[in-house]
C-alpha atoms as a PDB file:
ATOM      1  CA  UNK A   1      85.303  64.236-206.748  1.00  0.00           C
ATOM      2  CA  UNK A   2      85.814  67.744-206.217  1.00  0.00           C
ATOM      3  CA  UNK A   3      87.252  69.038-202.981  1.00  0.00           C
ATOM      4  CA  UNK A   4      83.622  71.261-202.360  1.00  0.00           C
ATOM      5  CA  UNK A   5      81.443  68.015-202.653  1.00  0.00           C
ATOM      6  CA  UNK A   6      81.773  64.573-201.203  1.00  0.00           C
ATOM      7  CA  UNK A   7      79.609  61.172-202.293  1.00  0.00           C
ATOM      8  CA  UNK A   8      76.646  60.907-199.664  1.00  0.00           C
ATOM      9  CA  UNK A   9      74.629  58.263-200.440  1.00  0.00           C
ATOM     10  CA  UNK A  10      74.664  58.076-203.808  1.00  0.00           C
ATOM     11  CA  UNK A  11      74.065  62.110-204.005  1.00  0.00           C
ATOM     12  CA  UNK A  12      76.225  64.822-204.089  1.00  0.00           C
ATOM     13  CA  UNK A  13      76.062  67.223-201.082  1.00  0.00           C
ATOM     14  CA  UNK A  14      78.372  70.484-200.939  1.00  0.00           C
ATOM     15  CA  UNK A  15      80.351  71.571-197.863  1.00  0.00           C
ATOM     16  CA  UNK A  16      80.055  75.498-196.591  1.00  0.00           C
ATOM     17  CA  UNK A  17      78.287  77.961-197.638  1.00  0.00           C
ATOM     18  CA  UNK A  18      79.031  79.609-200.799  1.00  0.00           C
ATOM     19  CA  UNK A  19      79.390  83.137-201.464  1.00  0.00           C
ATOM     20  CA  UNK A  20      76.936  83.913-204.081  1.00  0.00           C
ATOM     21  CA  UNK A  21      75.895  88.095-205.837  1.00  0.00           C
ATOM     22  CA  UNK A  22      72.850  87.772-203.743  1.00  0.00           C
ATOM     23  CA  UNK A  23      74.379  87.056-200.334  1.00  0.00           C
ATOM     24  CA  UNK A  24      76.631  89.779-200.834  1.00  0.00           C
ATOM     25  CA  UNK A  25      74.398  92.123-201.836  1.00  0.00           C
ATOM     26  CA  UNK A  26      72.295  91.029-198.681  1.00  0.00           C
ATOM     27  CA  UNK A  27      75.490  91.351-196.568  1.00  0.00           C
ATOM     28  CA  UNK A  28      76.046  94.885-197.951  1.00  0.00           C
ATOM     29  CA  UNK A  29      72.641  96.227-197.409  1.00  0.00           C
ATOM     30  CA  UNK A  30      72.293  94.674-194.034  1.00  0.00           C
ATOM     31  CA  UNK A  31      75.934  96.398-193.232  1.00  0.00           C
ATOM     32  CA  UNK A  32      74.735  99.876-194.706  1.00  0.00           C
ATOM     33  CA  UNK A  33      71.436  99.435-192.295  1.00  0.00           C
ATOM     34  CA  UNK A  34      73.612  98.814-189.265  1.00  0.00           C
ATOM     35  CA  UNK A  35      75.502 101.547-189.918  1.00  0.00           C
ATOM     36  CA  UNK A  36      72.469 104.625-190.915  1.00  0.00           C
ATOM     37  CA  UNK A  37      70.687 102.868-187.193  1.00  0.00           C
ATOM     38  CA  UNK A  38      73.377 103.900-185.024  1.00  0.00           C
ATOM     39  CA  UNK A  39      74.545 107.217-187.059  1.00  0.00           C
ATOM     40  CA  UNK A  40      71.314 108.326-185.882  1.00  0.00           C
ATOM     41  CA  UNK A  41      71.662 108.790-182.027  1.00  0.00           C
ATOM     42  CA  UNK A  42      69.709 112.236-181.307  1.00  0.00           C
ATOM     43  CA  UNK A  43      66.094 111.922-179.451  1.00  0.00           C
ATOM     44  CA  UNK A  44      63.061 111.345-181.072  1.00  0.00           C
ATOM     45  CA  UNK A  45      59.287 111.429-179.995  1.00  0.00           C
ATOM     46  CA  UNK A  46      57.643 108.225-180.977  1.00  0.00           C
ATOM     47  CA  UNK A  47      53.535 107.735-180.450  1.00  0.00           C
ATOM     48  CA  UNK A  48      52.608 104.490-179.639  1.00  0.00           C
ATOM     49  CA  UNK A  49      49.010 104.708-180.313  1.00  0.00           C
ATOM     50  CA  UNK A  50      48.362 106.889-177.036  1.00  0.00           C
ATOM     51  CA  UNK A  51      51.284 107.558-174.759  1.00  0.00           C
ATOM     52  CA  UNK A  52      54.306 109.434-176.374  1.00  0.00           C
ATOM     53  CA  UNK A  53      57.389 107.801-175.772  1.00  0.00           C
ATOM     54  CA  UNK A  54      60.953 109.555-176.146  1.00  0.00           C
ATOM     55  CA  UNK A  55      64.362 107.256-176.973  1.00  0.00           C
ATOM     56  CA  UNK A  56      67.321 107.688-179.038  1.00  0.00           C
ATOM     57  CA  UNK A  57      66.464 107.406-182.912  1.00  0.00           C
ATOM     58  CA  UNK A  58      68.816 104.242-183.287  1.00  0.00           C
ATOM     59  CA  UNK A  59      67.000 101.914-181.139  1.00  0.00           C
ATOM     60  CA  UNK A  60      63.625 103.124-182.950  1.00  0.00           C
ATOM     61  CA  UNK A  61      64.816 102.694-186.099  1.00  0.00           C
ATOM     62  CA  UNK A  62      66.733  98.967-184.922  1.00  0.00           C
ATOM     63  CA  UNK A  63      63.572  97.864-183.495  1.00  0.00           C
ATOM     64  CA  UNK A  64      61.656  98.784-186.705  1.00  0.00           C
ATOM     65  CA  UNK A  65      64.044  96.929-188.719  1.00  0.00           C
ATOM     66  CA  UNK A  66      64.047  93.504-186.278  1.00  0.00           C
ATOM     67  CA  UNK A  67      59.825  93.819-186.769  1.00  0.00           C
ATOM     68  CA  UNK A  68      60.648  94.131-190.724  1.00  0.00           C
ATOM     69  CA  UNK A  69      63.610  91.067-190.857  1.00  0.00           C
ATOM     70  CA  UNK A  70      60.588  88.870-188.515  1.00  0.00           C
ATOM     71  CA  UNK A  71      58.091  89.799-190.841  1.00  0.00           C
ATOM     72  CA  UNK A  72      59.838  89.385-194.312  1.00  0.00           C
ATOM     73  CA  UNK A  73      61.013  86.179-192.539  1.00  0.00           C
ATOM     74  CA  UNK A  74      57.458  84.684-191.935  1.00  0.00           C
ATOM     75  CA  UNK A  75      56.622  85.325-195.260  1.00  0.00           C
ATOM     76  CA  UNK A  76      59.170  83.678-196.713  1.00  0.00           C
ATOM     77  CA  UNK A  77      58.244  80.561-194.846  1.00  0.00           C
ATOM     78  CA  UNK A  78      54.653  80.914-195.996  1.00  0.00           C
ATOM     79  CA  UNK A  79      55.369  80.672-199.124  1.00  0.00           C
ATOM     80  CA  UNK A  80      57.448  77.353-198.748  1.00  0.00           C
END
């Protein structure tokens, strides 16, 4: 037995996460996005269908990314 895995029931299961290309990657990106959303902390004019609304450019741009991470995330799920 390797120190990662342990016997389970007849199956092997592994312990912790592992640190994979793709979860790096993800980590990266996700790090980069953080970073561009509150860089950007000047005014903006947003329309919201009828009234205009005016808030810092970070929290418009954070709150666009949350609706974009909820809806990739439902989509994944879908799929499944």
């Amino acid at each position: 037995m390797s120190p990662k895995t342990h016997e389970s029931g007849g199956r092997k299961t592994r312990r912790g996460p592992e640190i994979t290309p793709a979860r790096i990657t993800v980590l990266v990106l996700a790090v980069l996005a953080l970073i561009f959303i509150f860089e950007n902390t000047h005014e903006t004019e947003i329309r919201l269908l009828i009234p205009l609304v005016t808030m810092p450019l970070w929290s418009a741009l954070l709150a666009v990314g949350v609706i974009g991470a909820l809806v990739g995330a439902f989509f994944m799920n879908r799929r499944r």
